Amino acid sequence: MREFVRNPALRGLVEQFGGTWPGGELPEVLATLVEFSAVWDRRQGASRLDIQDGGGFDSERAMVAVEQLGLCDHALPAEAHYDWVFVLGGLAAGCRRRTEHLSRLLTEAHIETGGICLLGSFRDLREAEFAVAAEFAPNATTEVDLLLELATREFPSERAWTIELDGDRASAPRLAQLHARRTGHPEMHVFAARSSQPEQRVANTADTYQQAASVLAFPPKARLLVVTTHLYATYQHFDAVRVLGLPHELCVETIGAPPKVGGRIWSTAVYLQEVRSTLLAGLRLVTAVESGRPGR
């Protein structure tokens, strides 16, 4: 986190958008930067699909800073073996991109693992997602439907899934959770998490981490690989360290699927949104370390 904040590109980005670099210790600097980063918040609590690029700023200059901050980076996993691999859910294209990326890593013998978990929720698919979903999960209506179909397709087995459902996914999807498991090597799990704030939102990444941790047995110093999309990797890594790494003493590594996988081109506004997400996650992590508890 200190490395991210001390990167001159972040200061340059703040100054480009009219801000002044704050003084103080790391928690105070982060809190001020989070407040300032509202200037990059195009979501306003809505879906990432609703982000509009807008204008009024030098997009090329901003993207240079974003690249220097590492939000465009991707790399192969650093290790050859992981005790667990978590694939994060999300929008339909992201679910597919991440799962297929892991499948390639395993097929091409870059890594091996004893267990794979796909993490999501009962979030209803948006209209814009159905065209993508139709290519691999035509009957899917929720995020976890996509993940279960992808797990079955990308990691085939003759063994059947055992599915446990708690709650009513139709009438109260934010309060419902699902755990699908399949024995074998690697053992497979698909989770749909219950929201920790159902009045405000569907389950977020931290909620899915919490659900998986409540079910899985992590050996001491277990190695965990988290697979996401490149521009989300930094903030989701900070959340993984906070929710999983610290309380369970895990060695956490997070990688992003390469930008060209899936063919999507992200706007500068989307990348700036994820700079804000990284600052928010960094503040949560630092606060957790100082308070001695992971939080959500």
Tab-separated table of C-alpha atoms in Angstrom:
chain	number	residue	atom	x	y	z
A	1	MET	CA	0.000	0.000	0.000
A	2	ARG	CA	2.831	2.393	0.823
A	3	GLU	CA	4.380	1.682	-2.567
A	4	PHE	CA	1.122	2.601	-4.321
A	5	VAL	CA	0.710	5.837	-2.369
A	6	ARG	CA	4.352	6.843	-2.774
A	7	ASN	CA	4.258	6.329	-6.534
A	8	PRO	CA	4.830	9.786	-8.116
A	9	ALA	CA	2.175	8.929	-10.700
A	10	LEU	CA	-0.539	9.079	-8.039
A	11	ARG	CA	0.534	12.541	-6.953
A	12	GLY	CA	0.619	13.631	-10.579
A	13	LEU	CA	-2.889	12.288	-11.121
A	14	VAL	CA	-4.221	14.114	-8.056
A	15	GLU	CA	-2.633	17.365	-9.205
A	16	GLN	CA	-3.940	16.887	-12.753
A	17	PHE	CA	-7.475	16.899	-11.358
A	18	GLY	CA	-6.922	19.997	-9.239
A	19	GLY	CA	-5.962	18.389	-5.955
A	20	THR	CA	-3.164	19.131	-3.506
A	21	TRP	CA	-1.016	16.342	-2.141
A	22	PRO	CA	-1.865	15.755	1.539
A	23	GLY	CA	0.596	15.565	4.405
A	24	GLY	CA	0.624	13.314	7.447
A	25	GLU	CA	1.038	9.624	8.168
A	26	LEU	CA	-0.241	6.915	5.823
A	27	PRO	CA	-3.761	6.593	7.346
A	28	GLU	CA	-4.312	10.362	7.174
A	29	VAL	CA	-2.932	10.582	3.642
A	30	LEU	CA	-5.172	7.729	2.510
A	31	ALA	CA	-8.271	9.201	4.141
A	32	THR	CA	-7.669	12.514	2.382
A	33	LEU	CA	-6.997	10.821	-0.954
A	34	VAL	CA	-10.158	8.739	-0.635
A	35	GLU	CA	-12.159	11.907	-0.058
A	36	PHE	CA	-10.534	13.565	-3.052
A	37	SER	CA	-11.045	10.511	-5.265
A	38	ALA	CA	-14.765	11.237	-5.366
A	39	VAL	CA	-13.808	13.283	-8.438
A	40	TRP	CA	-13.242	9.955	-10.234
A	41	ASP	CA	-16.433	8.301	-8.976
A	42	ARG	CA	-18.610	7.774	-12.034
A	43	ARG	CA	-20.476	4.840	-10.461
A	44	GLN	CA	-22.194	6.627	-7.589
A	45	GLY	CA	-23.095	3.239	-6.149
A	46	ALA	CA	-24.342	1.875	-9.488
A	47	SER	CA	-22.940	-0.895	-11.675
A	48	ARG	CA	-19.645	-0.580	-13.508
A	49	LEU	CA	-21.720	-0.998	-16.658
A	50	ASP	CA	-23.163	2.459	-15.949
A	51	ILE	CA	-19.821	4.292	-15.979
A	52	GLN	CA	-19.737	6.985	-18.638
A	53	ASP	CA	-16.404	8.225	-19.958
A	54	GLY	CA	-17.309	11.894	-19.847
A	55	GLY	CA	-14.645	14.461	-20.666
A	56	GLY	CA	-13.094	17.681	-19.509
A	57	PHE	CA	-9.655	16.217	-18.792
A	58	ASP	CA	-6.548	15.046	-20.628
A	59	SER	CA	-7.341	11.353	-21.039
A	60	GLU	CA	-3.942	10.400	-22.472
A	61	ARG	CA	-2.084	12.057	-19.585
A	62	ALA	CA	-4.322	10.329	-17.052
A	63	MET	CA	-3.770	6.932	-18.692
A	64	VAL	CA	0.009	7.372	-18.492
A	65	ALA	CA	-0.372	7.771	-14.727
A	66	VAL	CA	-2.729	4.804	-14.520
A	67	GLU	CA	-0.201	2.628	-16.349
A	68	GLN	CA	2.593	3.787	-14.029
A	69	LEU	CA	0.395	2.838	-11.059
A	70	GLY	CA	0.256	-0.732	-12.381
A	71	LEU	CA	-3.439	-0.951	-13.203
A	72	CYS	CA	-2.640	-2.140	-16.718
A	73	ASP	CA	-0.131	-4.765	-15.580
A	74	HIS	CA	-0.571	-8.504	-15.823
A	75	ALA	CA	1.843	-11.329	-15.193
A	76	LEU	CA	1.993	-15.084	-14.813
A	77	PRO	CA	1.706	-16.442	-11.257
A	78	ALA	CA	4.936	-16.272	-9.290
A	79	GLU	CA	4.674	-19.799	-7.884
A	80	ALA	CA	4.124	-23.231	-9.429
A	81	HIS	CA	1.818	-24.606	-6.724
A	82	TYR	CA	-1.051	-23.070	-4.763
A	83	ASP	CA	-3.178	-24.695	-2.086
A	84	TRP	CA	-6.219	-22.778	-3.348
A	85	VAL	CA	-7.130	-20.639	-6.333
A	86	PHE	CA	-10.032	-18.189	-6.041
A	87	VAL	CA	-11.666	-16.900	-9.231
A	88	LEU	CA	-13.643	-13.746	-8.550
A	89	GLY	CA	-17.054	-13.263	-10.073
A	90	GLY	CA	-18.430	-10.064	-11.528
A	91	LEU	CA	-20.071	-9.099	-14.787
A	92	ALA	CA	-20.640	-11.862	-17.319
A	93	ALA	CA	-17.632	-11.005	-19.487
A	94	GLY	CA	-15.393	-10.821	-16.436
A	95	CYS	CA	-16.549	-14.183	-15.085
A	96	ARG	CA	-15.755	-15.783	-18.407
A	97	ARG	CA	-12.427	-13.979	-18.876
A	98	ARG	CA	-11.095	-14.957	-15.448
A	99	THR	CA	-12.240	-18.568	-15.497
A	100	GLU	CA	-10.842	-19.181	-18.962
A	101	HIS	CA	-7.572	-17.555	-17.942
A	102	LEU	CA	-7.207	-19.953	-15.013
A	103	SER	CA	-8.117	-22.884	-17.251
A	104	ARG	CA	-5.280	-21.936	-19.599
A	105	LEU	CA	-2.820	-21.585	-16.729
A	106	LEU	CA	-3.645	-25.119	-15.594
A	107	THR	CA	-3.749	-26.640	-19.080
A	108	GLU	CA	-0.414	-25.107	-20.042
A	109	ALA	CA	1.119	-26.333	-16.754
A	110	HIS	CA	2.006	-22.896	-15.430
A	111	ILE	CA	0.504	-23.829	-12.061
A	112	GLU	CA	-1.115	-26.668	-10.156
A	113	THR	CA	-3.543	-26.489	-7.255
A	114	GLY	CA	-5.478	-28.676	-4.879
A	115	GLY	CA	-8.668	-26.638	-4.956
A	116	ILE	CA	-10.519	-24.075	-7.075
A	117	CYS	CA	-13.268	-21.739	-5.848
A	118	LEU	CA	-15.422	-19.458	-7.981
A	119	LEU	CA	-16.879	-16.648	-5.869
A	120	GLY	CA	-20.034	-14.702	-6.642
A	121	SER	CA	-23.564	-13.899	-5.531
A	122	PHE	CA	-27.219	-14.088	-6.556
A	123	ARG	CA	-26.935	-10.750	-8.333
A	124	ASP	CA	-29.380	-10.610	-11.230
A	125	LEU	CA	-27.770	-10.243	-14.634
A	126	ARG	CA	-28.178	-6.900	-16.347
A	127	GLU	CA	-29.710	-6.687	-19.801
A	128	ALA	CA	-26.312	-5.786	-21.248
A	129	GLU	CA	-24.839	-9.050	-19.938
A	130	PHE	CA	-27.225	-11.483	-21.580
A	131	ALA	CA	-25.588	-11.367	-25.011
A	132	VAL	CA	-22.263	-12.468	-23.496
A	133	ALA	CA	-23.902	-14.996	-21.177
A	134	ALA	CA	-25.780	-16.574	-24.077
A	135	GLU	CA	-22.464	-17.754	-25.543
A	136	PHE	CA	-21.699	-20.082	-22.622
A	137	ALA	CA	-24.631	-20.054	-20.170
A	138	PRO	CA	-27.846	-19.319	-22.098
A	139	ASN	CA	-30.123	-20.219	-19.182
A	140	ALA	CA	-28.292	-18.132	-16.588
A	141	THR	CA	-30.164	-15.368	-14.786
A	142	THR	CA	-27.710	-14.631	-11.976
A	143	GLU	CA	-23.971	-14.277	-11.501
A	144	VAL	CA	-23.652	-17.606	-9.680
A	145	ASP	CA	-25.455	-19.360	-12.542
A	146	LEU	CA	-22.663	-18.141	-14.814
A	147	LEU	CA	-19.964	-19.326	-12.434
A	148	LEU	CA	-21.448	-22.788	-12.003
A	149	GLU	CA	-21.729	-23.218	-15.758
A	150	LEU	CA	-18.162	-21.993	-16.288
A	151	ALA	CA	-16.816	-24.303	-13.573
A	152	THR	CA	-18.543	-27.250	-15.220
A	153	ARG	CA	-17.361	-26.326	-18.704
A	154	GLU	CA	-13.773	-25.277	-18.024
A	155	PHE	CA	-12.972	-27.950	-15.423
A	156	PRO	CA	-14.929	-30.989	-16.634
A	157	SER	CA	-15.492	-34.077	-14.524
A	158	GLU	CA	-17.808	-37.069	-14.469
A	159	ARG	CA	-18.509	-36.374	-10.807
A	160	ALA	CA	-21.710	-34.560	-9.854
A	161	TRP	CA	-22.100	-31.317	-7.949
A	162	THR	CA	-23.515	-31.278	-4.425
A	163	ILE	CA	-25.422	-28.042	-3.932
A	164	GLU	CA	-26.470	-26.501	-0.616
A	165	LEU	CA	-28.821	-23.515	-0.682
A	166	ASP	CA	-29.605	-21.383	2.356
A	167	GLY	CA	-32.400	-18.861	1.941
A	168	ASP	CA	-34.784	-17.944	-0.865
A	169	ARG	CA	-32.858	-16.874	-3.942
A	170	ALA	CA	-36.038	-15.649	-5.627
A	171	SER	CA	-37.652	-13.475	-2.959
A	172	ALA	CA	-34.573	-12.447	-0.941
A	173	PRO	CA	-31.452	-12.975	-3.091
A	174	ARG	CA	-29.252	-10.692	-0.989
A	175	LEU	CA	-29.946	-12.837	2.064
A	176	ALA	CA	-29.490	-16.168	0.283
A	177	GLN	CA	-26.265	-18.091	-0.154
A	178	LEU	CA	-25.221	-21.158	-2.111
A	179	HIS	CA	-22.344	-23.581	-1.902
A	180	ALA	CA	-21.774	-26.065	-4.731
A	181	ARG	CA	-18.969	-28.583	-4.293
A	182	ARG	CA	-17.486	-31.359	-6.372
A	183	THR	CA	-14.881	-33.860	-5.204
A	184	GLY	CA	-11.809	-34.738	-7.224
A	185	HIS	CA	-8.466	-33.158	-7.980
A	186	PRO	CA	-8.622	-30.310	-7.891
A	187	GLU	CA	-11.690	-30.153	-5.681
A	188	MET	CA	-14.166	-27.583	-6.931
A	189	HIS	CA	-16.344	-25.070	-5.093
A	190	VAL	CA	-18.746	-22.416	-6.330
A	191	PHE	CA	-20.100	-19.888	-3.837
A	192	ALA	CA	-22.895	-17.347	-3.901
A	193	ALA	CA	-22.408	-15.166	-0.849
A	194	ARG	CA	-24.949	-13.486	1.393
A	195	SER	CA	-24.585	-9.706	1.587
A	196	SER	CA	-23.311	-8.292	4.868
A	197	GLN	CA	-25.348	-5.140	4.093
A	198	PRO	CA	-28.468	-6.459	2.352
A	199	GLU	CA	-30.389	-3.200	2.748
A	200	GLN	CA	-27.747	-1.376	0.718
A	201	ARG	CA	-26.200	-3.767	-1.812
A	202	VAL	CA	-25.601	-7.284	-3.086
A	203	ALA	CA	-22.662	-9.262	-1.726
A	204	ASN	CA	-19.310	-7.660	-2.479
A	205	THR	CA	-15.863	-9.202	-2.900
A	206	ALA	CA	-15.169	-9.195	0.842
A	207	ASP	CA	-18.459	-11.014	1.508
A	208	THR	CA	-17.496	-13.745	-0.950
A	209	TYR	CA	-14.077	-14.082	0.685
A	210	GLN	CA	-15.753	-14.425	4.078
A	211	GLN	CA	-18.132	-17.135	2.902
A	212	ALA	CA	-15.350	-19.205	1.345
A	213	ALA	CA	-13.200	-18.850	4.462
A	214	SER	CA	-16.062	-20.065	6.667
A	215	VAL	CA	-16.224	-23.337	4.700
A	216	LEU	CA	-12.670	-24.127	3.639
A	217	ALA	CA	-9.890	-25.439	5.846
A	218	PHE	CA	-6.723	-23.432	5.232
A	219	PRO	CA	-3.481	-25.156	6.260
A	220	PRO	CA	-0.926	-22.959	8.054
A	221	LYS	CA	0.824	-20.564	5.661
A	222	ALA	CA	-1.320	-21.813	2.784
A	223	ARG	CA	-0.692	-20.267	-0.611
A	224	LEU	CA	-3.710	-18.599	-2.176
A	225	LEU	CA	-3.889	-17.305	-5.741
A	226	VAL	CA	-6.692	-14.846	-6.553
A	227	VAL	CA	-7.625	-14.465	-10.227
A	228	THR	CA	-9.426	-11.344	-11.386
A	229	THR	CA	-9.167	-8.836	-14.240
A	230	HIS	CA	-5.999	-6.742	-14.518
A	231	LEU	CA	-7.459	-3.343	-13.623
A	232	TYR	CA	-9.129	-4.664	-10.445
A	233	ALA	CA	-6.181	-6.736	-9.230
A	234	THR	CA	-4.605	-4.181	-6.893
A	235	TYR	CA	-7.716	-3.258	-4.933
A	236	GLN	CA	-8.971	-6.850	-4.759
A	237	HIS	CA	-5.545	-7.930	-3.536
A	238	PHE	CA	-5.733	-5.422	-0.675
A	239	ASP	CA	-9.169	-6.781	0.256
A	240	ALA	CA	-7.909	-10.373	0.047
A	241	VAL	CA	-4.993	-9.588	2.351
A	242	ARG	CA	-7.344	-7.890	4.815
A	243	VAL	CA	-10.118	-10.475	4.863
A	244	LEU	CA	-8.138	-13.663	4.213
A	245	GLY	CA	-4.405	-13.121	4.493
A	246	LEU	CA	-4.229	-11.460	7.891
A	247	PRO	CA	-6.798	-13.455	9.911
A	248	HIS	CA	-5.965	-16.843	8.347
A	249	GLU	CA	-2.217	-16.285	7.922
A	250	LEU	CA	-2.309	-16.972	4.189
A	251	CYS	CA	0.279	-16.091	1.575
A	252	VAL	CA	-1.895	-14.210	-0.934
A	253	GLU	CA	-1.016	-13.448	-4.542
A	254	THR	CA	-3.406	-11.743	-6.956
A	255	ILE	CA	-3.150	-11.740	-10.738
A	256	GLY	CA	-5.243	-10.199	-13.473
A	257	ALA	CA	-6.243	-11.698	-16.780
A	258	PRO	CA	-4.409	-9.885	-19.589
A	259	PRO	CA	-6.191	-6.860	-21.095
A	260	LYS	CA	-6.506	-8.495	-24.516
A	261	VAL	CA	-8.256	-11.588	-23.168
A	262	GLY	CA	-11.922	-11.155	-24.017
A	263	GLY	CA	-11.400	-8.251	-26.387
A	264	ARG	CA	-12.856	-5.488	-24.190
A	265	ILE	CA	-11.351	-2.009	-24.207
A	266	TRP	CA	-11.840	-0.016	-20.988
A	267	SER	CA	-12.238	3.754	-20.971
A	268	THR	CA	-10.038	6.101	-18.960
A	269	ALA	CA	-13.002	6.788	-16.650
A	270	VAL	CA	-13.179	3.087	-15.754
A	271	TYR	CA	-9.483	3.006	-14.875
A	272	LEU	CA	-9.826	6.151	-12.748
A	273	GLN	CA	-12.736	4.501	-10.962
A	274	GLU	CA	-10.400	1.653	-10.030
A	275	VAL	CA	-7.766	4.060	-8.745
A	276	ARG	CA	-10.480	5.184	-6.337
A	277	SER	CA	-11.341	1.545	-5.534
A	278	THR	CA	-7.667	0.896	-4.743
A	279	LEU	CA	-7.484	3.862	-2.377
A	280	LEU	CA	-10.665	2.743	-0.610
A	281	ALA	CA	-9.375	-0.816	-0.241
A	282	GLY	CA	-6.007	0.466	0.928
A	283	LEU	CA	-7.641	2.573	3.636
A	284	ARG	CA	-9.679	-0.431	4.783
A	285	LEU	CA	-6.513	-2.532	4.948
A	286	VAL	CA	-4.513	0.039	6.889
A	287	THR	CA	-7.428	0.599	9.276
A	288	ALA	CA	-7.724	-3.159	9.822
A	289	VAL	CA	-4.028	-3.525	10.541
A	290	GLU	CA	-4.132	-0.692	13.051
A	291	SER	CA	-7.278	-1.966	14.768
A	292	GLY	CA	-6.231	-5.630	14.696
A	293	ARG	CA	-9.380	-6.870	12.964
A	294	PRO	CA	-10.178	-7.477	9.267
A	295	GLY	CA	-13.649	-5.933	9.066
A	296	ARG	CA	-15.624	-5.991	5.805
